[in-house]
Amino acid sequence: MKRRTVVTAIVTAGVAMAGSLVFAACGGGGKDEASTTSTSKRTTTTTAPVLAPLTGLPDPSGASETRAALNVKVSNAPEARPQSGLDQADVVWEEVVEGGITRFLAMFQSNSPSAIGPVRSVRLTDPGIVWPVGGIFAFSGGAKYALDGINKAPVVLVDESRAGPAMYRDRSRQAPHNLYGKGDALFAKGGTPVPPPALFTYASAVHSRSGALPITAARVGFNGSFAVDWSWDSASRSWLRNAGGRPFMAASGKQIRATNVVVMSVSYRGGVGSMGAEGVLTGEGKVLVLTDGVAIEGRWLRSSVSQVTRFVDLKGAVIPLTAGNTWVEMPDVTYAVTTTAAVAPVTTTTPKVPTKSTSKP
């Protein structure tokens, strides 16, 4: 992403007032000097702020201009919790894998956590997620059929066997939930840094949110204990993640929160929850976008695997997100997604009862 330069021209006009100068001479006359106008022009240059492509937020450091995206597969098994680095990810995708459990694909670009993980293996859905983003794909390994798929994607593959000191085992945790990556070292595996494209459109003065419904919470009905609830927190202007009736915490001690939650209903080829299940991420399907305290129904559209997914409302207009981090939930089309509507406080006004006045005759 390049810096944009804005040039402002300031014009100052000076008018030289010329009077009639009369030169007296014998038998001679006078001649007026012509009026002249001079214009000076000076320019001032201001630099527009750099915006991180995966969040739309200002990036004063400019780091997002100089590095590719780092995509890391992270476990969501109960034994892997609390995870490290998820609270610093720009975008997190949650997909269904074998047995109906879910797994994360976390994208980093504006932040570089010192620890990310536990790192787990690649799945068939992953190439469709990272294809338009590119960059580095960090994972623990994978079955041959899954490796064949990710090998075709335009990403630099970094698994445990190739990571060197960029990955390590935390001996205080039990395998396989103890492999972690180091952000800076993994970024260094990316070769020539090419920033990713923007994945979302962010709200501006020209955007409107048609059909927005104020809500307090939404539930994504993943299988069993993997169902997730997002509740709106007006104080932080973000959605708080809960699972199993408890706050979903990061290893940092912070509850996971998202500025935006995008719920894409996806068909899983091969059967949802099967070992070889693959989320179909091209074509179109239903979407529910949670942003700024409202829910917006619409469709997700994607013509090819190399294209960025578009999110439009029921009238076909692009759904603008709020600048910030985003979680993308990908439940199967058969899973229920429900919301809890916000109830506006009812204000009642007690009418004044007129007082009777009495007058003495």
Coordinates of C-alpha atoms in Angstrom, one line a residue:
M1 CA 0.0 0.0 0.0
K2 CA 1.5 3.3 -1.1
R3 CA 1.4 6.6 0.7
R4 CA -0.9 9.1 -1.0
T5 CA 0.3 12.8 -1.3
V6 CA -2.2 15.6 -1.2
V7 CA -1.1 18.9 -2.7
T8 CA -2.9 22.1 -1.7
A9 CA -2.4 25.3 -3.8
I10 CA -2.7 28.7 -2.1
V11 CA -2.8 31.6 -4.4
T12 CA -2.1 35.1 -3.3
A13 CA -3.0 38.0 -5.6
G14 CA -1.3 41.4 -5.3
V15 CA -2.6 44.3 -7.4
A16 CA -0.2 47.1 -8.1
M17 CA -2.1 50.3 -8.1
A18 CA -0.8 52.6 -10.9
G19 CA -1.8 56.3 -10.8
S20 CA -1.6 58.8 -13.7
L21 CA 1.8 60.4 -13.7
V22 CA 1.8 63.7 -15.4
F23 CA 5.0 65.0 -16.7
A24 CA 4.8 68.8 -17.4
A25 CA 6.8 69.9 -20.4
C26 CA 6.5 72.8 -22.8
G27 CA 4.1 71.8 -25.4
G28 CA 4.2 68.2 -24.1
G29 CA 1.6 65.8 -22.7
G30 CA 1.3 63.1 -20.1
K31 CA 1.2 59.2 -20.3
D32 CA -0.4 56.8 -17.8
E33 CA 1.5 53.7 -16.7
A34 CA -0.5 50.4 -17.4
S35 CA -1.9 48.6 -14.2
T36 CA -0.2 45.3 -13.5
T37 CA -1.3 42.2 -11.5
S38 CA 1.2 39.8 -10.0
T39 CA 0.3 36.3 -8.8
S40 CA 2.4 34.1 -6.5
K41 CA 1.7 30.4 -5.9
R42 CA 3.0 28.3 -3.0
T43 CA 2.2 24.7 -2.3
T44 CA 2.0 22.7 1.0
T45 CA 2.3 18.9 1.0
T46 CA 0.4 16.7 3.5
T47 CA 0.7 12.9 3.7
A48 CA -2.5 10.9 4.1
P49 CA -2.2 8.3 6.9
V50 CA -1.2 4.7 6.0
L51 CA -4.1 2.3 6.5
A52 CA -3.5 -1.3 7.4
P53 CA -5.1 -3.4 4.6
L54 CA -6.6 -6.0 6.8
T55 CA -8.1 -3.7 9.4
G56 CA -8.6 -0.3 7.7
L57 CA -7.0 1.4 10.7
P58 CA -4.3 4.0 10.6
D59 CA -0.8 2.5 10.8
P60 CA 1.6 5.4 11.9
S61 CA 4.5 2.9 12.0
G62 CA 4.0 2.1 8.3
A63 CA 4.8 -1.6 9.1
S64 CA 1.8 -2.8 7.1
E65 CA 3.4 -1.3 3.9
T66 CA 6.6 -3.4 4.3
R67 CA 5.4 -6.9 5.0
A68 CA 3.2 -9.7 3.7
A69 CA 0.4 -11.3 5.6
L70 CA 1.3 -14.1 8.0
N71 CA -1.4 -16.8 8.1
V72 CA -1.2 -19.3 11.0
K73 CA -3.3 -22.4 11.7
V74 CA -4.3 -22.4 15.3
S75 CA -6.0 -25.1 17.3
N76 CA -9.3 -24.6 19.0
A77 CA -9.3 -27.9 20.9
P78 CA -10.2 -27.4 24.6
E79 CA -6.6 -28.6 25.5
A80 CA -5.2 -25.8 23.4
R81 CA -6.9 -23.0 25.3
P82 CA -6.2 -20.3 26.1
Q83 CA -4.5 -19.6 22.7
S84 CA -1.7 -17.1 22.2
G85 CA -1.8 -14.3 19.7
L86 CA -5.5 -14.5 18.6
D87 CA -6.2 -11.2 20.4
Q88 CA -3.6 -9.5 18.1
A89 CA -4.7 -10.9 14.8
D90 CA -6.2 -8.7 12.1
V91 CA -8.5 -11.3 10.9
V92 CA -9.4 -14.8 12.3
W93 CA -11.3 -17.4 10.2
E94 CA -13.1 -20.2 12.1
E95 CA -13.8 -23.3 10.0
V96 CA -15.3 -26.8 10.7
V97 CA -12.9 -29.7 10.6
E98 CA -13.2 -33.4 11.4
G99 CA -15.8 -34.4 14.1
G100 CA -17.5 -31.1 13.9
I101 CA -14.8 -29.3 15.9
T102 CA -13.5 -26.0 14.7
R103 CA -10.1 -24.6 13.9
F104 CA -8.8 -21.1 13.4
L105 CA -6.8 -19.5 10.6
A106 CA -5.3 -16.3 12.1
M107 CA -4.0 -13.5 9.8
F108 CA -1.4 -11.1 11.1
Q109 CA -0.1 -8.1 9.2
S110 CA -0.3 -5.0 11.4
N111 CA 0.9 -6.8 14.5
S112 CA 3.6 -9.4 15.2
P113 CA 3.0 -11.3 18.4
S114 CA 6.0 -12.9 20.1
A115 CA 4.0 -16.2 20.5
I116 CA 1.3 -17.6 18.2
G117 CA -0.4 -20.9 18.8
P118 CA -0.8 -23.7 19.4
V119 CA 0.0 -24.2 15.7
R120 CA -1.9 -27.1 14.1
S121 CA -2.1 -28.8 10.7
V122 CA -3.5 -27.6 7.3
R123 CA -7.0 -28.6 6.1
L124 CA -8.7 -28.6 2.6
T125 CA -10.6 -25.3 3.3
D126 CA -7.4 -23.3 3.9
P127 CA -6.3 -22.7 0.3
G128 CA -9.6 -21.0 -0.4
I129 CA -9.1 -18.7 2.5
V130 CA -5.5 -17.6 1.9
W131 CA -5.4 -17.6 -1.9
P132 CA -6.2 -13.9 -2.5
V133 CA -4.1 -12.8 0.5
G134 CA -0.8 -14.6 -0.2
G135 CA 2.1 -14.2 2.1
I136 CA 3.3 -16.8 4.6
F137 CA 1.3 -19.9 5.6
A138 CA 2.5 -21.4 8.9
F139 CA 1.3 -24.8 10.1
S140 CA 2.5 -28.0 11.8
G141 CA 2.1 -30.4 8.9
G142 CA -0.8 -32.2 7.3
A143 CA -2.2 -35.2 5.4
K144 CA -1.1 -35.6 1.8
Y145 CA -4.5 -34.6 0.3
A146 CA -4.4 -31.3 2.3
L147 CA -0.8 -30.7 1.5
D148 CA -1.5 -31.1 -2.2
G149 CA -4.1 -28.4 -2.0
I150 CA -2.1 -25.8 -0.1
N151 CA 0.9 -26.4 -2.3
K152 CA -1.1 -24.8 -5.2
A153 CA -1.8 -21.6 -3.3
P154 CA 0.4 -18.5 -3.8
V155 CA 1.9 -18.7 -0.3
V156 CA 5.3 -19.4 1.2
L157 CA 4.8 -22.7 3.2
V158 CA 6.5 -22.8 6.7
D159 CA 5.8 -26.0 8.6
E160 CA 7.6 -27.3 11.7
S161 CA 10.3 -29.1 9.6
R162 CA 11.2 -25.9 7.8
A163 CA 10.6 -23.3 10.5
G164 CA 13.9 -23.7 12.4
P165 CA 13.9 -21.3 15.4
A166 CA 10.7 -19.6 14.1
M167 CA 8.7 -22.4 15.9
Y168 CA 9.3 -24.1 19.2
R169 CA 7.7 -26.6 21.6
D170 CA 6.4 -25.4 24.9
R171 CA 7.3 -28.3 27.2
S172 CA 4.9 -27.2 29.9
R173 CA 2.0 -28.2 27.6
Q174 CA 1.1 -31.6 26.2
A175 CA 1.6 -32.4 22.5
P176 CA 0.2 -31.8 20.0
H177 CA -1.1 -28.6 21.6
N178 CA 2.3 -27.2 22.4
L179 CA 3.8 -25.9 19.1
Y180 CA 4.1 -22.1 18.8
G181 CA 5.4 -19.6 16.3
K182 CA 7.4 -16.4 16.8
G183 CA 5.8 -13.5 14.8
D184 CA 8.9 -11.7 13.7
A185 CA 10.8 -14.9 12.7
L186 CA 7.8 -16.2 10.7
F187 CA 7.4 -12.9 8.9
A188 CA 11.1 -13.2 7.9
K189 CA 10.3 -16.4 6.1
G190 CA 8.1 -14.5 3.5
G191 CA 10.8 -13.4 1.0
T192 CA 9.9 -10.2 -0.9
P193 CA 7.2 -8.5 1.2
V194 CA 4.0 -7.8 -0.7
P195 CA 1.2 -6.3 1.4
P196 CA -2.2 -8.1 1.0
P197 CA -5.2 -6.6 -0.6
A198 CA -8.0 -5.2 1.5
L199 CA -10.5 -8.0 2.3
F200 CA -13.4 -5.7 3.4
T201 CA -15.0 -2.4 2.6
Y202 CA -15.0 0.0 5.6
A203 CA -17.6 2.5 6.5
S204 CA -17.2 6.1 5.4
A205 CA -19.5 9.1 5.0
V206 CA -20.8 7.8 1.7
H207 CA -21.8 4.4 3.0
S208 CA -25.2 3.5 4.5
R209 CA -26.2 0.3 6.2
S210 CA -29.5 -0.8 4.8
G211 CA -31.6 -3.2 6.9
A212 CA -29.4 -2.9 10.0
L213 CA -31.1 -4.3 13.1
P214 CA -29.7 -3.3 16.5
I215 CA -28.9 -6.5 18.5
T216 CA -27.3 -7.4 21.8
A217 CA -25.9 -10.9 20.9
A218 CA -25.6 -13.5 18.2
R219 CA -25.1 -17.3 18.5
V220 CA -23.3 -19.3 15.8
G221 CA -24.5 -22.9 16.2
F222 CA -21.3 -24.9 15.6
N223 CA -21.5 -28.5 16.8
G224 CA -22.0 -29.1 20.5
S225 CA -19.6 -27.3 22.8
F226 CA -18.0 -25.4 19.9
A227 CA -21.1 -23.2 19.5
V228 CA -20.0 -19.6 20.0
D229 CA -21.8 -16.5 21.3
W230 CA -20.9 -12.9 20.5
S231 CA -22.3 -10.2 22.7
W232 CA -22.2 -6.5 22.0
D233 CA -20.2 -4.3 24.4
S234 CA -21.2 -0.7 23.9
A235 CA -18.3 0.6 26.2
S236 CA -15.6 -0.8 23.9
R237 CA -17.7 -0.7 20.7
S238 CA -16.8 -4.4 20.1
W239 CA -18.3 -7.9 20.2
L240 CA -17.1 -10.2 23.0
R241 CA -16.6 -13.8 22.3
N242 CA -18.0 -16.4 24.7
A243 CA -18.1 -20.2 24.4
G244 CA -19.7 -22.7 26.7
G245 CA -21.3 -19.9 28.6
R246 CA -17.9 -18.5 29.6
P247 CA -15.7 -15.6 28.2
F248 CA -13.3 -16.9 25.6
M249 CA -9.9 -15.8 26.8
A250 CA -6.5 -15.3 25.2
A251 CA -3.3 -16.3 26.9
S252 CA -2.7 -12.6 27.6
G253 CA -5.6 -12.7 30.0
K254 CA -7.8 -10.6 27.7
Q255 CA -11.2 -11.7 26.5
I256 CA -11.3 -12.2 22.7
R257 CA -13.2 -9.3 21.1
A258 CA -13.9 -8.2 17.5
T259 CA -14.9 -5.0 15.9
N260 CA -16.7 -7.0 13.2
V261 CA -18.1 -10.6 13.0
V262 CA -18.9 -11.9 9.6
V263 CA -21.0 -15.1 9.6
M264 CA -20.7 -16.9 6.3
S265 CA -22.9 -20.0 5.8
V266 CA -20.8 -22.5 3.9
S267 CA -21.4 -25.9 2.3
Y268 CA -18.8 -28.5 3.2
R269 CA -17.9 -30.8 0.3
G270 CA -17.4 -34.4 1.5
G271 CA -19.8 -33.9 4.5
V272 CA -19.5 -31.5 7.3
G273 CA -17.3 -32.9 10.1
S274 CA -15.6 -35.6 7.9
M275 CA -11.8 -35.9 7.8
G276 CA -11.7 -34.6 4.2
A277 CA -14.4 -32.0 4.4
E278 CA -13.7 -28.8 2.3
G279 CA -15.6 -25.6 2.7
V280 CA -16.8 -24.4 -0.7
L281 CA -15.8 -20.7 -0.7
T282 CA -16.7 -19.8 -4.3
G283 CA -20.2 -19.0 -5.6
E284 CA -22.5 -17.4 -3.1
G285 CA -24.3 -17.9 0.1
K286 CA -26.0 -16.3 3.1
V287 CA -24.1 -13.9 5.3
L288 CA -24.8 -12.1 8.6
V289 CA -22.6 -9.1 9.4
L290 CA -22.3 -7.9 12.9
T291 CA -20.8 -4.4 13.2
D292 CA -21.2 -1.3 15.4
G293 CA -24.0 -2.9 17.4
V294 CA -26.2 -4.0 14.5
A295 CA -26.7 -7.1 12.4
I296 CA -27.1 -6.9 8.6
E297 CA -28.4 -9.8 6.5
G298 CA -27.1 -10.3 3.0
R299 CA -25.1 -12.5 0.6
W300 CA -21.5 -13.4 0.2
L301 CA -20.3 -13.5 -3.4
R302 CA -17.0 -14.8 -4.9
S303 CA -16.5 -15.6 -8.6
S304 CA -13.1 -17.4 -8.3
V305 CA -10.7 -18.6 -5.6
S306 CA -8.2 -15.8 -6.6
Q307 CA -10.8 -13.1 -5.9
V308 CA -11.7 -11.4 -2.7
T309 CA -15.1 -12.3 -1.3
R310 CA -17.8 -9.5 -1.5
F311 CA -20.4 -9.0 1.1
V312 CA -23.7 -7.3 0.0
D313 CA -27.0 -6.6 1.7
L314 CA -30.4 -7.8 0.5
K315 CA -30.6 -4.9 -1.9
G316 CA -27.2 -5.7 -3.4
A317 CA -25.3 -2.8 -1.9
V318 CA -21.8 -3.5 -0.4
I319 CA -22.0 -3.9 3.4
P320 CA -19.4 -1.6 5.0
L321 CA -17.6 -2.8 8.1
T322 CA -16.2 -0.7 10.9
A323 CA -12.4 -0.2 10.8
G324 CA -10.8 -2.7 13.2
N325 CA -10.2 -6.5 13.6
T326 CA -12.7 -9.0 12.1
W327 CA -13.6 -12.6 12.9
V328 CA -15.1 -14.6 10.1
E329 CA -17.3 -17.6 11.2
M330 CA -17.9 -20.3 8.6
P331 CA -20.7 -22.6 10.0
D332 CA -22.2 -25.3 7.7
V333 CA -25.4 -24.2 6.0
T334 CA -27.4 -26.6 8.2
Y335 CA -26.2 -24.9 11.4
A336 CA -28.4 -22.3 13.1
V337 CA -27.4 -18.7 13.4
T338 CA -29.6 -16.6 15.8
T339 CA -29.6 -13.1 17.1
T340 CA -31.1 -11.3 20.1
A341 CA -32.7 -8.0 19.2
A342 CA -31.9 -5.0 21.2
V343 CA -34.9 -3.6 23.1
A344 CA -35.0 0.2 23.1
P345 CA -35.6 1.6 26.6
V346 CA -39.2 2.8 27.0
T347 CA -39.5 6.4 28.2
T348 CA -42.7 7.3 29.9
T349 CA -43.8 10.7 30.8
T350 CA -46.4 11.2 33.6
P351 CA -48.9 13.7 32.5
K352 CA -49.4 16.7 34.8
V353 CA -52.8 16.7 36.5
P354 CA -54.3 20.2 36.4
T355 CA -54.9 21.5 39.8
K356 CA -58.3 23.0 40.7
S357 CA -58.3 26.5 41.8
T358 CA -61.0 27.8 44.1
S359 CA -61.9 31.4 44.6
K360 CA -63.9 32.8 47.4
P361 CA -66.9 34.8 46.5

